[in-house]
Backbone as ProteinMPNN parsed JSONL, in Angstrom:
{"seq_chain_A": "MKNKKRAIIIGSVCVALVAVIAGITIARSLNRVKQAVDDYAVSRTQEEEGDIHYIDDEAIALSGEMGTPGTLAEAAAVLAHVNAVRANAGLGSLAWSDSLAQAAMVRAVECESLFSHTRPNGSAWWTVNSAIMYGENLAWNYFDSSSVVSAWMASPTHAANILGNFRTIGVAAYVTSSGAWYWAQEFGY", "coords_chain_A": {"N_chain_A": [[56.969, 224.549, 20.747], [59.581, 224.735, 21.821], [59.871, 222.727, 23.974], [59.386, 220.057, 23.236], [61.351, 220.228, 20.948], [63.644, 220.109, 22.724], [62.974, 217.467, 24.666], [62.523, 215.459, 22.614], [65.472, 215.513, 21.585], [66.86, 215.089, 24.228], [65.482, 212.648, 24.302], [66.362, 211.073, 22.289], [69.082, 211.085, 23.271], [69.515, 209.566, 24.954], [68.768, 207.586, 23.505], [70.901, 206.622, 22.063], [72.607, 206.579, 24.58], [71.918, 203.913, 25.557], [72.058, 202.418, 23.262], [75.256, 202.435, 23.264], [75.46, 201.347, 25.995], [75.045, 199.033, 25.626], [76.24, 197.845, 23.936], [78.991, 197.849, 24.951], [78.648, 195.993, 26.775], [78.089, 193.607, 25.016], [80.586, 193.69, 23.891], [82.279, 193.039, 26.161], [81.032, 190.4, 26.258], [81.807, 189.122, 24.472], [84.845, 189.213, 25.056], [84.462, 187.436, 26.92], [84.539, 185.009, 26.232], [86.492, 184.273, 24.48], [88.158, 183.309, 26.646], [88.27, 180.551, 26.348], [89.564, 178.582, 25.654], [91.519, 176.529, 28.269], [93.704, 176.647, 30.59], [95.383, 174.795, 30.833], [96.495, 170.819, 29.583], [95.743, 167.466, 29.583], [97.09, 164.972, 30.248], [97.806, 161.406, 30.619], [99.762, 158.388, 30.959], [100.499, 154.853, 29.638], [100.834, 153.14, 32.227], [99.783, 154.741, 34.31], [97.009, 153.656, 34.594], [95.908, 151.418, 36.183], [92.784, 150.669, 37.693], [90.374, 149.829, 35.849], [87.578, 151.748, 34.773], [84.049, 152.629, 33.662], [82.222, 154.691, 31.951], [78.386, 154.799, 33.006], [76.762, 153.143, 30.27], [74.401, 153.661, 29.339], [74.681, 156.448, 29.554], [76.716, 155.968, 27.451], [76.084, 155.308, 25.182], [74.403, 156.9, 24.017], [75.724, 159.401, 23.87], [75.868, 158.744, 21.024], [73.549, 160.208, 19.588], [73.608, 162.5, 20.671], [75.223, 164.422, 18.774], [74.974, 167.225, 15.821], [74.131, 167.348, 12.749], [75.745, 169.756, 11.397], [77.451, 169.885, 14.006], [78.99, 167.424, 13.926], [80.007, 167.322, 11.937], [81.725, 169.443, 11.823], [83.7, 168.472, 13.762], [84.693, 166.015, 12.463], [86.361, 168.08, 10.898], [88.131, 168.755, 12.035], [89.771, 166.683, 13.565], [91.261, 166.209, 10.483], [92.05, 168.998, 10.084], [94.023, 168.348, 12.344], [95.546, 166.728, 11.686], [96.932, 167.89, 10.001], [98.31, 170.008, 10.478], [99.947, 167.86, 12.611], [101.039, 166.809, 9.924], [102.979, 169.022, 9.014], [104.191, 169.602, 11.118], [105.99, 167.001, 10.483], [105.235, 164.236, 11.942], [103.07, 161.516, 11.085], [99.714, 160.96, 10.76], [96.391, 161.072, 12.622], [94.928, 158.58, 13.994], [91.369, 157.888, 13.495], [88.853, 157.488, 16.194], [85.729, 156.387, 16.963], [85.071, 155.033, 19.324], [86.272, 157.116, 21.168], [85.622, 158.834, 19.793], [82.742, 158.655, 20.922], [83.032, 158.963, 23.164], [84.279, 161.241, 24.009], [82.346, 162.702, 23.145], [80.456, 162.353, 25.153], [82.369, 163.82, 27.324], [82.4, 166.493, 26.447], [79.411, 167.088, 26.32], [79.335, 166.49, 29.227], [81.1, 169.59, 30.025], [79.461, 171.359, 29.708], [77.904, 171.882, 32.183], [80.242, 171.862, 33.997], [83.106, 172.942, 33.382], [85.651, 171.55, 32.967], [88.51, 169.22, 33.471], [88.091, 167.646, 35.646], [85.315, 165.474, 35.712], [81.15, 165.902, 36.328], [80.837, 164.216, 38.649], [83.012, 164.453, 39.958], [85.223, 162.757, 39.345], [88.21, 161.268, 37.78], [88.729, 162.719, 34.127], [89.698, 160.565, 32.511], [88.175, 158.576, 33.093], [85.261, 157.677, 31.832], [85.808, 156.05, 29.735], [88.481, 154.028, 30.621], [90.375, 152.43, 29.435], [90.638, 153.701, 26.891], [91.443, 156.188, 27.106], [93.939, 158.415, 26.962], [94.598, 161.022, 26.54], [93.719, 164.765, 27.13], [91.938, 167.295, 25.164], [90.307, 170.38, 25.595], [87.777, 172.43, 24.537], [85.429, 175.56, 24.826], [83.029, 177.859, 23.247], [84.3, 178.017, 20.76], [83.568, 178.408, 17.583], [83.965, 175.908, 14.406], [85.891, 173.822, 13.521], [88.36, 175.055, 12.318], [89.275, 177.369, 14.161], [88.881, 176.803, 16.782], [91.397, 174.843, 16.406], [93.536, 176.286, 16.172], [93.339, 178.089, 18.563], [94.044, 175.813, 20.365], [96.385, 174.901, 18.984], [97.701, 177.965, 20.486], [98.115, 177.414, 22.761], [100.837, 175.851, 24.986], [100.309, 173.693, 26.194], [98.414, 172.573, 25.426], [98.827, 171.383, 22.347], [101.092, 170.186, 23.189], [99.528, 167.899, 23.499], [98.337, 167.479, 20.856], [100.14, 167.128, 19.561], [101.527, 165.189, 20.053], [102.635, 161.758, 21.133], [100.806, 160.46, 20.411], [97.945, 157.392, 18.672], [95.665, 157.503, 18.365], [92.579, 159.293, 17.531], [89.697, 161.434, 19.008], [86.793, 163.161, 18.394], [84.403, 165.852, 19.803], [81.657, 167.583, 19.425], [79.973, 170.103, 21.147], [76.307, 171.727, 20.851], [74.917, 173.575, 23.403], [70.895, 174.43, 24.643], [71.79, 177.363, 24.429], [73.033, 177.941, 22.164], [75.636, 178.163, 23.201], [79.081, 176.671, 22.589], [80.688, 173.515, 23.273], [83.562, 171.809, 22.908], [84.87, 168.61, 22.918], [88.343, 166.871, 23.001], [89.764, 163.632, 22.508], [92.293, 161.748, 23.165], [94.499, 158.375, 21.739], [96.3, 155.5, 22.413]], "CA_chain_A": [[57.868, 224.017, 20.136], [61.41, 224.255, 22.619], [60.244, 222.509, 24.751], [59.01, 219.542, 21.976], [62.688, 219.328, 20.817], [63.9, 219.182, 24.351], [62.28, 215.992, 24.337], [63.772, 214.326, 21.072], [66.817, 215.787, 21.765], [66.622, 213.517, 25.656], [65.521, 210.698, 24.224], [67.763, 210.612, 21.435], [70.815, 210.811, 23.699], [68.86, 208.765, 26.06], [68.684, 205.597, 22.731], [72.63, 206.738, 21.867], [73.521, 205.553, 25.816], [71.605, 202.779, 25.795], [72.878, 201.785, 22.406], [76.528, 202.168, 23.808], [76.156, 200.695, 26.964], [74.729, 197.383, 24.658], [78.119, 197.845, 22.944], [80.249, 197.586, 25.957], [78.143, 194.857, 27.003], [78.192, 192.803, 23.728], [82.425, 193.588, 23.393], [83.049, 191.947, 27.434], [80.277, 188.876, 26.299], [82.829, 188.415, 22.638], [86.221, 188.644, 25.649], [85.139, 186.408, 27.482], [84.304, 183.93, 24.792], [88.099, 184.168, 24.284], [88.74, 182.58, 27.409], [87.572, 179.007, 25.84], [90.645, 177.229, 26.017], [91.45, 176.49, 29.78], [94.817, 176.914, 30.881], [96.751, 172.973, 30.189], [95.033, 170.249, 28.782], [95.605, 166.849, 30.344], [97.518, 163.525, 29.454], [98.409, 160.35, 31.239], [100.603, 157.326, 30.97], [99.25, 153.281, 30.599], [101.611, 152.668, 33.402], [99.137, 154.821, 34.94], [95.538, 152.999, 34.371], [94.898, 150.527, 36.537], [91.325, 149.911, 37.676], [89.639, 150.669, 34.353], [86.69, 152.504, 35.012], [83.466, 153.24, 32.461], [81.131, 155.737, 32.55], [77.106, 153.568, 32.874], [76.654, 152.173, 29.072], [73.092, 154.473, 28.993], [75.267, 157.533, 28.901], [77.733, 156.406, 25.556], [74.628, 154.789, 23.81], [72.668, 158.764, 24.004], [76.492, 160.521, 23.439], [76.401, 158.849, 19.952], [72.647, 160.531, 19.83], [73.474, 164.463, 20.735], [75.486, 164.985, 17.97], [73.978, 167.54, 14.694], [74.786, 167.07, 11.158], [77.03, 170.538, 11.608], [78.607, 169.909, 14.874], [79.789, 166.07, 13.357], [80.902, 167.545, 10.053], [83.23, 170.333, 12.784], [84.098, 167.523, 14.901], [85.733, 165.342, 11.886], [87.118, 168.4, 10.58], [89.321, 169.088, 13.289], [90.927, 165.547, 12.412], [91.948, 167.503, 9.133], [93.348, 170.328, 10.932], [94.988, 168.456, 13.384], [96.467, 165.743, 10.601], [97.632, 169.207, 8.635], [99.434, 170.32, 11.695], [101.104, 167.318, 13.195], [101.9, 167.14, 8.861], [103.867, 170.209, 8.996], [105.682, 168.891, 11.877], [106.809, 165.738, 10.445], [104.782, 163.644, 12.578], [102.258, 160.782, 11.09], [98.389, 161.865, 11.322], [95.957, 160.171, 13.628], [93.416, 157.736, 12.776], [89.763, 158.428, 13.958], [88.457, 156.06, 16.667], [84.336, 156.235, 17.19], [84.828, 154.337, 20.627], [86.835, 157.763, 21.728], [84.168, 160.289, 19.853], [81.827, 158.564, 21.84], [83.934, 159.47, 25.61], [84.544, 163.015, 23.687], [80.765, 163.582, 23.179], [80.116, 162.442, 26.54], [82.555, 165.204, 27.584], [81.488, 167.715, 25.573], [78.424, 167.293, 27.056], [79.78, 167.03, 30.498], [81.384, 170.305, 30.538], [78.234, 172.479, 30.182], [77.529, 171.998, 34.324], [81.241, 171.627, 34.995], [84.208, 172.811, 32.541], [86.877, 171.026, 33.445], [89.106, 168.389, 33.313], [87.501, 166.702, 36.356], [84.133, 165.196, 35.58], [80.944, 166.863, 37.441], [80.89, 163.528, 40.005], [84.172, 164.706, 41.045], [86.314, 161.804, 38.919], [88.784, 161.527, 37.095], [88.149, 162.964, 33.157], [89.749, 159.595, 31.45], [87.372, 157.239, 33.75], [84.729, 157.703, 30.861], [86.516, 154.852, 29.397], [89.591, 153.957, 30.69], [90.89, 151.698, 28.404], [91.992, 154.023, 25.909], [91.597, 157.674, 26.787], [94.901, 159.07, 27.356], [95.168, 162.837, 26.482], [92.186, 165.559, 26.34], [91.673, 168.969, 25.248], [89.057, 170.749, 26.394], [87.384, 174.078, 24.816], [83.35, 175.612, 25.038], [82.958, 178.806, 22.683], [84.665, 178.002, 19.106], [82.476, 178.177, 16.093], [84.401, 175.957, 14.174], [86.633, 173.039, 13.49], [89.954, 176.084, 12.452], [89.489, 178.474, 15.263], [89.039, 175.707, 17.842], [92.592, 174.146, 16.837], [94.042, 177.265, 16.016], [93.471, 178.081, 20.106], [94.894, 174.255, 21.062], [97.832, 175.11, 19.143], [98.431, 178.044, 20.456], [98.503, 176.922, 24.373], [101.985, 174.587, 24.567], [100.342, 172.26, 27.076], [97.118, 171.661, 24.605], [99.522, 171.762, 21.526], [101.34, 168.823, 23.36], [98.673, 166.769, 23.228], [98.17, 167.687, 19.412], [102.184, 166.921, 18.34], [102.382, 164.051, 20.818], [102.811, 160.436, 20.154], [99.525, 159.137, 20.065], [98.566, 157.096, 17.539], [94.209, 157.497, 17.793], [91.968, 160.729, 18.05], [87.676, 161.29, 19.255], [86.593, 164.503, 18.405], [82.757, 165.626, 19.952], [80.876, 169.16, 19.432], [77.922, 169.787, 21.856], [75.929, 172.971, 21.418], [73.997, 173.66, 24.398], [70.162, 175.429, 23.474], [71.308, 178.185, 25.014], [74.192, 178.323, 21.327], [77.296, 177.906, 23.548], [79.395, 174.976, 21.756], [82.061, 172.804, 23.965], [84.438, 170.796, 22.315], [86.238, 167.59, 23.54], [89.308, 166.032, 22.088], [90.638, 162.327, 23.132], [94.104, 161.25, 22.231], [94.816, 157.579, 22.848], [97.727, 154.874, 21.763]], "C_chain_A": [[59.179, 223.725, 21.186], [61.713, 222.431, 23.552], [59.585, 220.557, 24.232], [60.799, 218.429, 21.801], [63.814, 219.517, 21.948], [64.058, 217.764, 24.21], [62.962, 214.945, 23.825], [64.83, 214.436, 20.996], [67.206, 214.993, 22.877], [66.494, 212.444, 25.076], [66.495, 210.7, 22.82], [69.461, 210.028, 22.274], [70.4, 209.255, 24.123], [69.064, 206.923, 25.147], [70.532, 205.147, 22.436], [73.064, 206.032, 23.3], [72.911, 204.48, 25.895], [72.531, 201.979, 24.598], [74.797, 201.443, 23.225], [76.572, 201.279, 24.611], [76.004, 199.356, 26.748], [75.966, 196.986, 23.999], [79.351, 197.494, 23.331], [79.759, 196.178, 26.56], [78.329, 193.584, 26.355], [80.428, 192.501, 23.695], [82.681, 192.991, 24.996], [82.325, 190.766, 27.266], [81.744, 188.626, 25.551], [84.54, 188.256, 24.23], [86.178, 187.217, 26.307], [84.701, 184.925, 27.034], [85.732, 183.592, 24.701], [88.698, 183.17, 24.785], [88.66, 181.442, 27.036], [88.817, 178.373, 26.038], [91.05, 177.111, 27.8], [93.395, 176.811, 29.301], [95.774, 175.815, 30.906], [95.633, 172.211, 29.736], [96.357, 169.179, 29.407], [96.32, 165.182, 29.524], [97.833, 162.233, 30.713], [99.112, 158.927, 30.67], [99.697, 156.0, 30.79], [99.355, 153.164, 31.964], [100.637, 153.227, 34.467], [97.039, 154.3, 35.647], [95.051, 152.723, 35.501], [93.907, 150.115, 36.949], [90.804, 151.07, 36.494], [87.975, 150.24, 34.995], [85.312, 153.181, 33.732], [82.6, 153.533, 32.829], [79.322, 154.671, 32.215], [76.672, 153.395, 30.885], [75.159, 153.201, 28.256], [74.096, 155.579, 28.598], [76.529, 156.952, 27.035], [76.588, 155.923, 25.124], [73.809, 156.254, 23.971], [73.827, 159.034, 23.006], [75.954, 160.251, 21.661], [74.716, 159.675, 19.066], [72.763, 161.419, 19.444], [73.934, 164.887, 19.405], [74.718, 165.611, 16.367], [74.601, 167.305, 13.754], [76.159, 168.611, 11.059], [77.695, 170.155, 12.52], [79.87, 168.522, 14.387], [80.662, 166.44, 12.394], [82.045, 168.377, 10.823], [84.33, 169.441, 13.238], [85.208, 166.642, 13.771], [86.108, 166.431, 11.378], [88.467, 168.626, 11.17], [89.937, 167.867, 13.028], [91.703, 166.023, 11.4], [93.061, 168.142, 9.617], [94.391, 169.834, 11.271], [96.094, 167.547, 12.481], [96.934, 166.556, 9.844], [98.876, 169.473, 9.586], [100.194, 169.962, 11.757], [101.782, 166.551, 11.447], [103.217, 168.052, 8.744], [104.805, 170.32, 9.751], [106.065, 167.795, 11.764], [106.721, 164.897, 11.191], [103.412, 162.771, 11.42], [100.911, 161.08, 11.378], [97.697, 160.485, 12.029], [94.725, 159.739, 13.396], [92.358, 158.029, 13.245], [89.601, 156.981, 15.166], [86.445, 156.971, 17.33], [84.466, 156.304, 18.628], [85.643, 155.953, 21.612], [86.019, 159.186, 21.422], [83.152, 159.926, 20.354], [82.37, 159.248, 23.448], [83.801, 161.006, 25.091], [83.28, 163.373, 23.91], [80.144, 163.533, 24.971], [80.969, 163.87, 27.771], [82.755, 166.392, 27.51], [80.439, 167.983, 26.796], [78.18, 167.187, 28.719], [80.019, 168.194, 31.09], [80.45, 171.728, 30.258], [78.209, 172.989, 31.536], [79.184, 171.832, 34.484], [82.038, 172.029, 33.619], [85.287, 172.541, 32.864], [87.779, 169.652, 33.388], [88.667, 166.547, 34.168], [86.097, 166.831, 36.081], [83.003, 165.384, 36.654], [80.721, 165.903, 38.581], [81.942, 163.743, 40.723], [85.513, 163.471, 40.226], [86.836, 162.41, 37.508], [88.602, 161.682, 35.063], [88.25, 161.304, 32.007], [88.75, 158.181, 32.044], [85.937, 157.47, 32.69], [85.18, 155.783, 29.828], [87.714, 154.47, 29.615], [91.08, 153.631, 30.294], [91.037, 152.158, 27.295], [91.603, 155.941, 26.157], [92.736, 158.036, 27.411], [95.669, 160.76, 27.609], [93.52, 163.607, 26.753], [92.494, 167.281, 26.764], [90.664, 169.311, 25.52], [88.579, 172.531, 25.772], [86.132, 174.381, 24.416], [84.049, 177.661, 24.227], [84.049, 178.741, 21.109], [83.571, 177.772, 18.235], [82.666, 176.773, 15.074], [85.664, 175.246, 14.33], [88.325, 174.127, 13.87], [90.093, 176.779, 13.732], [89.82, 177.839, 16.451], [90.861, 175.144, 17.92], [93.214, 175.149, 16.589], [94.431, 177.59, 18.085], [93.707, 177.005, 20.537], [96.18, 175.115, 20.353], [98.11, 176.185, 19.562], [98.711, 178.151, 21.98], [99.253, 175.883, 24.205], [101.685, 173.251, 25.121], [99.177, 171.621, 25.853], [98.028, 171.204, 23.052], [100.321, 170.228, 21.925], [100.745, 167.789, 22.959], [98.374, 166.254, 22.222], [99.405, 167.089, 18.394], [102.731, 165.621, 19.111], [102.558, 162.645, 20.13], [101.648, 159.835, 20.452], [98.624, 158.701, 19.241], [97.15, 157.445, 17.068], [93.329, 158.87, 17.913], [90.36, 160.674, 18.26], [87.733, 162.763, 19.063], [85.398, 164.672, 19.089], [82.835, 167.468, 20.045], [79.792, 169.176, 19.73], [78.051, 171.213, 21.339], [74.823, 173.185, 22.377], [72.096, 174.384, 23.644], [69.926, 176.443, 23.483], [72.946, 179.213, 23.818], [75.667, 177.744, 22.23], [77.809, 176.288, 23.019], [81.387, 174.562, 22.954], [82.521, 171.621, 23.332], [85.18, 170.102, 23.506], [86.883, 166.642, 22.758], [90.165, 165.222, 23.253], [90.997, 162.486, 22.46], [93.515, 159.311, 23.039], [96.296, 156.97, 21.874], [97.188, 153.846, 20.431]], "O_chain_A": [[59.676, 222.604, 21.297], [62.611, 221.608, 23.729], [59.39, 219.855, 25.224], [61.249, 217.315, 22.068], [64.88, 218.915, 21.827], [64.992, 217.094, 23.77], [63.636, 214.005, 24.245], [65.464, 213.585, 20.371], [67.974, 214.08, 22.574], [67.178, 211.43, 25.215], [67.483, 209.966, 22.82], [70.357, 209.21, 22.067], [70.834, 208.17, 23.735], [69.3, 205.797, 25.586], [71.163, 204.093, 22.517], [73.782, 205.033, 23.262], [73.615, 203.739, 26.582], [73.436, 201.177, 24.831], [75.27, 200.361, 23.572], [77.373, 200.356, 24.458], [76.601, 198.511, 27.416], [76.436, 195.898, 23.667], [80.343, 197.079, 22.73], [80.602, 195.309, 26.782], [78.676, 192.58, 26.978], [81.163, 191.525, 23.541], [83.641, 192.224, 24.912], [82.722, 189.853, 27.99], [82.654, 187.99, 26.082], [85.169, 187.199, 24.267], [87.002, 186.305, 26.374], [84.633, 183.92, 27.742], [86.026, 182.414, 24.904], [89.422, 182.347, 24.224], [89.43, 180.923, 27.844], [88.814, 177.437, 26.839], [90.559, 178.036, 28.448], [94.008, 177.053, 28.261], [96.978, 176.052, 31.008], [94.455, 172.508, 29.537], [97.495, 169.572, 29.667], [95.974, 164.59, 28.502], [98.12, 162.667, 31.829], [98.592, 158.572, 29.612], [98.622, 155.818, 31.362], [98.428, 153.096, 32.772], [100.472, 152.543, 35.477], [96.311, 154.549, 36.608], [94.102, 153.318, 36.011], [93.792, 148.918, 36.684], [90.806, 152.288, 36.312], [87.429, 149.218, 35.41], [85.624, 154.118, 32.997], [81.992, 153.049, 33.784], [79.237, 153.937, 31.231], [75.739, 154.193, 30.797], [74.962, 153.379, 27.054], [74.381, 155.689, 27.405], [76.846, 157.541, 26.001], [76.153, 156.757, 24.329], [72.584, 156.373, 24.015], [73.629, 159.03, 21.791], [75.667, 161.239, 20.984], [74.795, 159.68, 17.838], [72.394, 161.742, 18.315], [73.206, 165.667, 18.791], [74.023, 164.831, 15.716], [75.788, 167.007, 13.89], [77.313, 168.399, 10.688], [78.847, 169.929, 12.151], [81.098, 168.566, 14.454], [81.771, 165.993, 12.101], [83.218, 168.108, 10.561], [85.542, 169.62, 13.123], [86.397, 166.557, 14.08], [86.938, 165.82, 10.707], [89.597, 168.636, 10.682], [90.781, 167.941, 12.134], [92.902, 166.219, 11.596], [94.285, 168.017, 9.626], [95.503, 170.256, 10.953], [97.311, 167.686, 12.604], [97.46, 166.092, 8.833], [100.064, 169.198, 9.423], [101.251, 170.503, 11.432], [102.797, 165.856, 11.51], [104.321, 167.639, 8.388], [105.906, 170.83, 9.542], [106.557, 167.277, 12.766], [107.794, 164.388, 11.513], [102.71, 163.629, 10.886], [100.83, 161.585, 12.498], [98.135, 159.335, 12.052], [93.759, 160.249, 12.828], [92.646, 159.15, 13.666], [90.071, 155.851, 15.036], [86.309, 157.988, 18.009], [84.117, 157.309, 19.246], [85.541, 155.845, 22.834], [85.789, 160.156, 22.144], [82.304, 160.818, 20.383], [81.917, 159.836, 24.43], [83.243, 161.86, 25.781], [82.993, 164.238, 24.738], [79.618, 164.389, 25.682], [80.431, 164.561, 28.636], [83.196, 167.198, 28.329], [80.52, 168.711, 27.785], [77.213, 167.621, 29.346], [79.601, 168.406, 32.229], [80.763, 172.877, 30.57], [78.417, 174.132, 31.943], [79.318, 171.549, 35.674], [81.622, 171.421, 32.633], [86.041, 173.486, 33.097], [86.926, 168.835, 33.042], [88.744, 165.356, 33.866], [85.545, 167.931, 36.131], [83.35, 165.177, 37.817], [80.401, 166.466, 39.628], [82.03, 163.393, 41.9], [86.659, 163.48, 40.675], [86.464, 163.239, 36.677], [88.311, 160.592, 34.57], [87.444, 160.935, 31.153], [88.673, 157.075, 31.509], [85.155, 157.193, 33.6], [84.575, 154.744, 29.559], [88.336, 154.54, 28.555], [92.205, 154.073, 30.526], [91.513, 151.41, 26.44], [91.568, 156.732, 25.215], [92.62, 158.002, 28.636], [96.542, 161.324, 28.268], [92.435, 163.051, 26.584], [92.881, 168.004, 27.683], [89.856, 168.415, 25.763], [88.908, 173.572, 26.341], [85.585, 173.583, 23.655], [85.012, 178.354, 24.556], [84.382, 179.815, 20.607], [82.765, 176.851, 18.361], [81.562, 176.314, 14.778], [86.535, 175.721, 15.06], [89.068, 174.131, 14.851], [91.168, 176.682, 14.324], [90.805, 178.145, 17.123], [91.51, 175.033, 18.96], [94.238, 174.748, 17.142], [95.481, 177.345, 18.678], [93.526, 177.168, 21.744], [96.875, 175.876, 21.026], [99.304, 176.221, 19.266], [99.532, 178.978, 22.379], [98.849, 174.949, 23.512], [102.229, 172.169, 24.899], [99.135, 170.444, 25.495], [97.396, 170.224, 22.658], [100.224, 169.26, 21.171], [101.198, 166.9, 22.239], [98.124, 165.054, 22.118], [99.548, 166.783, 17.21], [103.838, 165.097, 18.983], [102.612, 162.43, 18.919], [101.6, 158.641, 20.749], [98.128, 159.701, 18.722], [96.965, 157.686, 15.875], [93.835, 159.557, 18.8], [89.764, 159.807, 17.621], [88.626, 163.47, 19.53], [84.902, 163.552, 19.207], [83.659, 168.26, 20.503], [78.806, 168.677, 19.189], [79.089, 171.871, 21.264], [73.701, 172.892, 21.964], [71.992, 174.738, 22.47], [68.897, 176.985, 23.082], [73.586, 180.229, 24.089], [76.531, 176.998, 21.77], [77.222, 175.206, 23.036], [82.488, 175.076, 23.155], [81.881, 170.572, 23.264], [85.766, 170.536, 24.498], [86.35, 165.804, 22.031], [90.813, 165.585, 24.234], [90.715, 163.03, 21.392], [92.805, 158.978, 23.988], [97.02, 157.557, 21.071], [98.011, 153.238, 19.748]]}, "name": "protein", "num_of_chains": 1, "seq": "MKNKKRAIIIGSVCVALVAVIAGITIARSLNRVKQAVDDYAVSRTQEEEGDIHYIDDEAIALSGEMGTPGTLAEAAAVLAHVNAVRANAGLGSLAWSDSLAQAAMVRAVECESLFSHTRPNGSAWWTVNSAIMYGENLAWNYFDSSSVVSAWMASPTHAANILGNFRTIGVAAYVTSSGAWYWAQEFGY"}
């Protein structure tokens, strides 16, 4: 009887220990999720345009098919949040650009393999469509428009793009098969 009670106590301690370790692992994972906005945003001036580069037409065409109803709604909601922030700062609204949204989807998908303002092929972020892309904000693992805009506004360089003198915007949210969210916000004139 004593051995049975001892086995039950040891088993209970082991289960509790596994639960504590799992909780610590989950907490650490959630903390890593919150480092989802990198330390800087990027922009370029119209004078820096140089040669115009485009990603291959097939990638642009596919970008329109990658959004789900939920991610498309969240991307559109980013526009409303951004324009509310701009209105509170006394700035005019940004207009939605389907072309920038397509470029944003390409960039969001690319961020799954390389979360950087450099594209996976080593070229600059704006080479998806250099004729229209002049600013970019990226983020990952923010699961709704409100949280991603709040994170961007908490970063001075990202906020500078949102509050900049851009006139157009395109946004995309891409969810990987593992459930990670990647965001790209592209700005134009």
